[in-house]
Tab-separated table of C-alpha atoms and ligand atoms in Angstrom:
chain	number	residue	atom	x	y	z
A	1	UNK	CA	-1.970	0.730	18.434
A	2	UNK	CA	-5.065	-0.425	16.544
A	3	UNK	CA	-6.455	-3.937	17.073
A	4	UNK	CA	-8.461	-4.862	13.993
A	5	UNK	CA	-11.084	-7.052	15.685
A	6	UNK	CA	-14.460	-5.342	15.502
A	7	UNK	CA	-13.124	-2.504	13.310
A	8	UNK	CA	-14.088	-1.235	9.870
A	9	UNK	CA	-11.307	-1.240	7.273
A	10	UNK	CA	-10.740	-0.191	3.676
A	11	UNK	CA	-8.304	-2.058	1.413
A	12	UNK	CA	-7.612	-0.432	-1.942
A	13	UNK	CA	-6.881	-3.031	-4.595
A	14	UNK	CA	-8.348	-5.790	-2.420
A	15	UNK	CA	-9.570	-7.968	-5.284
A	16	UNK	CA	-6.194	-9.595	-5.938
A	17	UNK	CA	-2.535	-9.839	-4.970
A	18	UNK	CA	-1.396	-8.478	-1.620
A	19	UNK	CA	-4.685	-6.598	-1.212
A	20	UNK	CA	-6.672	-9.847	-1.342
A	21	UNK	CA	-4.341	-11.337	1.286
A	22	UNK	CA	-4.899	-8.279	3.493
A	23	UNK	CA	-8.665	-8.735	3.203
A	24	UNK	CA	-8.277	-12.412	4.171
A	25	UNK	CA	-6.016	-11.517	7.111
A	26	UNK	CA	-8.406	-8.851	8.387
A	27	UNK	CA	-11.356	-11.236	8.196
A	28	UNK	CA	-9.360	-13.911	10.033
A	29	UNK	CA	-8.651	-11.411	12.833
A	30	UNK	CA	-12.295	-10.505	13.265
A	31	UNK	CA	-12.699	-7.226	11.401
A	32	UNK	CA	-16.345	-6.101	11.473
A	33	UNK	CA	-16.422	-4.876	7.896
A	34	UNK	CA	-13.878	-4.466	5.112
A	35	UNK	CA	-14.421	-2.364	2.008
A	36	UNK	CA	-12.376	-3.963	-0.755
A	37	UNK	CA	-11.881	-2.177	-4.056
A	38	UNK	CA	-11.074	-2.898	-7.673
A	39	UNK	CA	-11.219	-0.766	-10.790
A	40	UNK	CA	-14.304	-2.646	-11.962
A	41	UNK	CA	-17.264	-4.081	-10.082
A	42	UNK	CA	-16.765	-7.563	-8.640
A	43	UNK	CA	-18.413	-9.932	-6.193
A	44	UNK	CA	-17.087	-11.148	-2.847
A	45	UNK	CA	-20.035	-12.494	-0.901
A	46	UNK	CA	-18.217	-13.344	2.319
A	47	UNK	CA	-19.928	-11.830	5.368
A	48	UNK	CA	-18.327	-8.505	6.254
A	49	UNK	CA	-16.906	-7.790	2.801
A	50	UNK	CA	-18.261	-4.804	0.870
A	51	UNK	CA	-16.833	-4.470	-2.615
A	52	UNK	CA	-16.519	-1.084	-4.292
A	53	UNK	CA	-15.150	0.372	-7.495
A	54	UNK	CA	-12.145	2.660	-7.127
A	55	UNK	CA	-9.808	4.355	-9.561
A	56	UNK	CA	-7.179	6.093	-7.432
A	57	UNK	CA	-6.258	8.422	-10.309
A	58	UNK	CA	-9.706	10.020	-10.030
A	59	UNK	CA	-10.536	12.389	-7.148
A	60	UNK	CA	-14.246	11.811	-7.895
A	61	UNK	CA	-13.842	8.055	-7.572
A	62	UNK	CA	-11.934	8.461	-4.286
A	63	UNK	CA	-14.629	10.839	-2.992
A	64	UNK	CA	-17.343	8.308	-3.860
A	65	UNK	CA	-15.493	5.622	-1.897
A	66	UNK	CA	-15.148	7.963	1.090
A	67	UNK	CA	-18.874	8.667	0.973
A	68	UNK	CA	-19.624	4.931	0.936
A	69	UNK	CA	-17.064	4.071	3.632
A	70	UNK	CA	-17.809	6.865	6.105
A	71	UNK	CA	-17.527	4.359	8.969
A	72	UNK	CA	-13.901	3.472	8.113
A	73	UNK	CA	-11.375	3.279	10.961
A	74	UNK	CA	-8.373	1.726	9.165
A	75	UNK	CA	-7.363	2.510	5.578
A	76	UNK	CA	-4.867	0.388	3.647
A	77	UNK	CA	-3.396	2.240	0.662
A	78	UNK	CA	-2.391	-0.946	-1.158
A	79	UNK	CA	-3.268	-0.290	-4.819
A	80	UNK	CA	-0.202	0.243	-6.973
A	81	UNK	CA	1.219	-0.248	-10.434
A	82	UNK	CA	4.565	-1.321	-11.894
A	83	UNK	CA	5.298	-0.507	-15.542
A	84	UNK	CA	8.957	-1.490	-15.844
A	85	UNK	CA	11.156	0.668	-18.084
A	86	UNK	CA	14.436	2.597	-17.944
A	87	UNK	CA	14.156	6.239	-16.925
A	88	UNK	CA	15.940	7.524	-20.027
A	89	UNK	CA	14.235	5.499	-22.729
A	90	UNK	CA	10.945	4.395	-21.154
A	91	UNK	CA	7.609	5.936	-22.043
A	92	UNK	CA	7.172	9.187	-20.068
A	93	UNK	CA	3.410	8.544	-19.852
A	94	UNK	CA	4.121	5.286	-18.002
A	95	UNK	CA	6.361	7.114	-15.537
A	96	UNK	CA	3.629	9.706	-15.038
A	97	UNK	CA	1.037	6.980	-14.483
A	98	UNK	CA	3.192	5.288	-11.848
A	99	UNK	CA	3.560	8.545	-9.922
A	100	UNK	CA	-0.156	9.223	-10.252
A	101	UNK	CA	-1.185	5.770	-9.004
A	102	UNK	CA	1.596	5.127	-6.460
A	103	UNK	CA	2.057	8.636	-4.999
A	104	UNK	CA	-0.914	10.884	-5.755
A	105	UNK	CA	-3.409	8.006	-5.525
A	106	UNK	CA	-2.604	7.212	-1.880
A	107	UNK	CA	-2.466	10.942	-1.163
A	108	UNK	CA	-5.971	11.414	-2.640
A	109	UNK	CA	-7.179	8.540	-0.463
A	110	UNK	CA	-5.461	9.978	2.637
A	111	UNK	CA	-6.960	13.432	2.055
A	112	UNK	CA	-10.461	12.011	1.557
A	113	UNK	CA	-10.297	9.709	4.570
A	114	UNK	CA	-8.450	11.939	7.065
A	115	UNK	CA	-11.655	13.627	8.296
A	116	UNK	CA	-13.410	10.253	8.430
A	117	UNK	CA	-10.635	8.698	10.512
A	118	UNK	CA	-10.691	11.744	12.792
A	119	UNK	CA	-14.465	11.474	13.250
A	120	UNK	CA	-14.134	7.757	14.015
A	121	UNK	CA	-11.511	8.147	16.744
A	122	UNK	CA	-8.220	8.441	14.846
A	123	UNK	CA	-7.700	4.923	13.589
A	124	UNK	CA	-4.892	4.125	11.198
A	125	UNK	CA	-3.558	4.724	7.709
A	126	UNK	CA	-1.301	2.015	6.238
A	127	UNK	CA	0.653	2.905	3.097
A	128	UNK	CA	2.365	0.322	0.897
A	129	UNK	CA	5.861	1.219	-0.249
A	130	UNK	CA	8.626	-1.167	-1.355
A	131	UNK	CA	12.250	-2.101	-0.708
A	132	UNK	CA	12.669	-0.366	-4.079
A	133	UNK	CA	11.885	2.950	-2.329
A	134	UNK	CA	15.547	2.719	-1.309
A	135	UNK	CA	17.215	0.915	-4.224
A	136	UNK	CA	18.240	2.239	-7.626
A	137	UNK	CA	17.504	0.188	-10.717
A	138	UNK	CA	13.744	-0.005	-11.092
A	139	UNK	CA	13.289	3.298	-12.913
A	140	UNK	CA	10.238	5.405	-12.182
A	141	UNK	CA	8.627	2.663	-10.075
A	142	UNK	CA	11.340	2.953	-7.395
A	143	UNK	CA	11.230	6.736	-7.671
A	144	UNK	CA	7.476	6.696	-7.115
A	145	UNK	CA	7.855	4.464	-4.065
A	146	UNK	CA	10.566	6.762	-2.667
A	147	UNK	CA	8.150	9.650	-3.058
A	148	UNK	CA	5.375	7.603	-1.456
A	149	UNK	CA	7.653	6.920	1.530
A	150	UNK	CA	8.218	10.644	1.958
A	151	UNK	CA	4.501	11.392	1.627
A	152	UNK	CA	3.752	8.823	4.321
A	153	UNK	CA	6.336	10.288	6.684
A	154	UNK	CA	4.880	13.786	6.329
A	155	UNK	CA	1.321	12.494	6.617
A	156	UNK	CA	2.369	10.888	9.921
A	157	UNK	CA	3.161	14.354	11.265
A	158	UNK	CA	0.054	15.960	9.805
A	159	UNK	CA	-2.236	13.223	11.141
A	160	UNK	CA	-0.672	13.035	14.618
A	161	UNK	CA	-2.952	15.725	16.094
A	162	UNK	CA	-6.007	13.636	15.242
A	163	UNK	CA	-4.397	10.505	16.731
A	164	UNK	CA	-4.182	8.547	13.469
A	165	UNK	CA	-1.474	5.864	13.457
A	166	UNK	CA	0.405	6.066	10.137
A	167	UNK	CA	2.238	2.909	9.083
A	168	UNK	CA	4.680	2.752	6.161
A	169	UNK	CA	5.286	-0.730	4.762
A	170	UNK	CA	8.378	-1.829	2.849
A	171	UNK	CA	8.675	-5.262	1.262
A	172	UNK	CA	10.795	-7.152	-1.242
A	173	UNK	CA	9.296	-9.419	-3.888
A	174	UNK	CA	5.846	-10.807	-3.187
A	175	UNK	CA	4.341	-13.539	-5.331
A	176	UNK	CA	1.619	-11.583	-7.156
A	177	UNK	CA	0.722	-10.625	-10.733
A	178	UNK	CA	2.875	-7.489	-10.394
A	179	UNK	CA	6.142	-9.430	-10.444
A	180	UNK	CA	5.063	-12.640	-12.198
A	181	UNK	CA	7.830	-12.101	-14.777
A	182	UNK	CA	10.545	-11.755	-12.127
A	183	UNK	CA	12.510	-14.926	-11.395
A	184	UNK	CA	13.637	-14.333	-7.805
A	185	UNK	CA	12.662	-15.654	-4.400
A	186	UNK	CA	9.305	-14.198	-3.377
A	187	UNK	CA	7.336	-14.060	-0.162
A	188	UNK	CA	3.731	-15.187	-0.186
A	189	UNK	CA	1.093	-12.458	-0.026
A	190	UNK	CA	-0.345	-14.156	3.087
A	191	UNK	CA	2.913	-13.924	5.067
A	192	UNK	CA	3.421	-10.265	4.152
A	193	UNK	CA	-0.203	-9.431	4.997
A	194	UNK	CA	0.216	-11.079	8.409
A	195	UNK	CA	3.367	-9.044	9.119
A	196	UNK	CA	1.619	-5.827	8.107
A	197	UNK	CA	-1.342	-6.435	10.400
A	198	UNK	CA	1.007	-7.564	13.198
A	199	UNK	CA	2.827	-4.206	12.877
A	200	UNK	CA	-0.404	-2.257	12.824
A	201	UNK	CA	-1.683	-4.025	15.923
A	202	UNK	CA	1.672	-3.541	17.716
A	203	UNK	CA	1.506	0.226	17.170
A	204	UNK	CA	4.439	0.323	14.749
A	205	UNK	CA	5.012	3.259	12.418
A	206	UNK	CA	7.059	1.210	9.971
A	207	UNK	CA	6.878	-2.416	8.858
A	208	UNK	CA	9.938	-4.000	7.243
A	209	UNK	CA	8.160	-7.065	5.976
A	210	UNK	CA	11.038	-9.407	5.116
A	211	UNK	CA	14.758	-10.033	5.671
A	212	UNK	CA	15.971	-8.321	2.494
A	213	UNK	CA	14.085	-5.172	3.442
A	214	UNK	CA	15.612	-5.179	6.937
A	215	UNK	CA	19.103	-5.520	5.381
A	216	UNK	CA	18.529	-2.725	2.866
A	217	UNK	CA	17.197	-0.321	5.503
A	218	UNK	CA	20.314	-1.009	7.592
A	219	UNK	CA	22.508	-0.239	4.555
A	220	UNK	CA	21.051	3.243	3.979
A	221	UNK	CA	23.940	4.917	5.797
A	222	UNK	CA	26.489	3.121	3.582
A	223	UNK	CA	27.798	3.980	0.088
A	224	UNK	CA	25.026	4.882	-2.324
A	225	UNK	CA	26.546	2.670	-5.031
A	226	UNK	CA	25.484	-0.334	-2.960
A	227	UNK	CA	21.872	0.780	-2.893
A	228	UNK	CA	20.995	-0.925	-6.135
A	229	UNK	CA	18.344	-3.372	-7.189
A	230	UNK	CA	20.957	-5.979	-8.213
A	231	UNK	CA	22.982	-5.637	-4.977
A	232	UNK	CA	19.889	-6.509	-2.941
A	233	UNK	CA	20.017	-10.122	-4.172
B	1	LIG	N1	4.492	-7.725	-5.627
B	1	LIG	C1	5.616	-7.225	-5.118
B	1	LIG	O1	6.715	-7.796	-5.265
B	1	LIG	C2	5.569	-5.961	-4.294
B	1	LIG	C3	6.675	-5.660	-3.482
B	1	LIG	C4	6.649	-4.501	-2.697
B	1	LIG	C5	5.557	-3.677	-2.744
B	1	LIG	N2	4.487	-3.979	-3.560
B	1	LIG	C6	3.347	-3.055	-3.526
B	1	LIG	O2	2.263	-3.755	-2.946
B	1	LIG	C7	1.029	-3.221	-3.442
B	1	LIG	C8	0.172	-4.356	-3.982
B	1	LIG	O3	0.863	-4.915	-5.095
B	1	LIG	P1	0.544	-6.360	-5.706
B	1	LIG	O4	1.831	-7.059	-5.803
B	1	LIG	O5	-0.594	-6.988	-5.017
B	1	LIG	O6	0.145	-5.901	-7.186
B	1	LIG	P2	-0.888	-6.496	-8.240
B	1	LIG	O7	-1.026	-7.962	-8.036
B	1	LIG	O8	-0.424	-5.997	-9.571
B	1	LIG	O9	-2.247	-5.782	-7.829
B	1	LIG	C9	-2.338	-4.382	-7.948
B	1	LIG	C10	-3.588	-3.932	-7.252
B	1	LIG	O10	-3.673	-2.499	-7.361
B	1	LIG	C11	-4.916	-2.167	-7.953
B	1	LIG	N3	-4.732	-0.985	-8.808
B	1	LIG	C12	-3.786	-0.807	-9.765
B	1	LIG	N4	-3.942	0.377	-10.352
B	1	LIG	C13	-5.007	0.973	-9.769
B	1	LIG	C14	-5.673	2.208	-9.959
B	1	LIG	N5	-5.258	3.073	-10.897
B	1	LIG	N6	-6.742	2.491	-9.181
B	1	LIG	C15	-7.151	1.615	-8.240
B	1	LIG	N7	-6.592	0.426	-8.032
B	1	LIG	C16	-5.524	0.097	-8.787
B	1	LIG	C17	-5.345	-3.377	-8.737
B	1	LIG	O11	-6.741	-3.363	-8.894
B	1	LIG	P3	-7.517	-4.160	-10.115
B	1	LIG	O12	-7.962	-5.451	-9.492
B	1	LIG	O13	-8.632	-3.257	-10.489
B	1	LIG	O14	-6.519	-4.360	-11.225
B	1	LIG	C18	-4.841	-4.516	-7.873
B	1	LIG	O15	-5.738	-4.818	-6.851
B	1	LIG	C19	1.422	-2.190	-4.500
B	1	LIG	O16	1.400	-0.910	-3.918
B	1	LIG	C20	2.839	-2.592	-4.876
B	1	LIG	O17	3.564	-1.521	-5.414
B	1	LIG	C21	4.460	-5.096	-4.304
């Protein structure tokens, strides 16, 4: 259970989308400092915000962030990428990039920050997955989020001895650039960010951030044919 007031947090991909909403939510709840990253330098001059460049595909870039943010107590692995394409005919490089950003990126961040979280009392690691971790039909993106879910669950075990709370987050569509081309009902980034921080502060290990995600998780024991993107409505 980690209350964010007075804490130091890191939000990867905090310049825009859900990451920006997480930064806003953390500031509203009294975080002492939040490191917010983007792939290029940018300015956020609100008190308590420290911007930093981060490319999660680069171990050197992740190491530089860890050096800068050595006082971090809560790390949000939010940065992610969606390059939609079928598995059979899509560009293999795009599939590789999605795994590198969505799976190995958060793992690089977790490896770099684990000793920092340990030194600062345990803290928390929050990893962003998707309802598509569980649903077929979004090609390599869903596959990467399924892998990310598994990574998070094993990290929870590996980080337990140092008392780090590990939170896996699953959500349906959120109204950000990532899904601007998708014509479906979407949650606002602000409401999802609030649910994530609520779960963190309540000591949860998993956040199911909306109703569709709750329904899909409940359907996991049912027929696999129903675990499809289109069946999720
Ligand atoms: N939107 C949805 O419907 C939805 C649903 C469920 C889960 N999610 C997940 O929620 C997270 C946030 O998504 P979003 O909707 O806010 O997406 P978004 O609007 O496309 O923003 C993506 C963020 O990730 C950062 N990023 C992308 N590639 C990166 C890289 N290689 N290195 C470092 N940072 C990188 C971007 O930074 P720059 O500013 O530098 O581009 C940006 O801040 C992702 O993990 C996504 O998979 C999204």
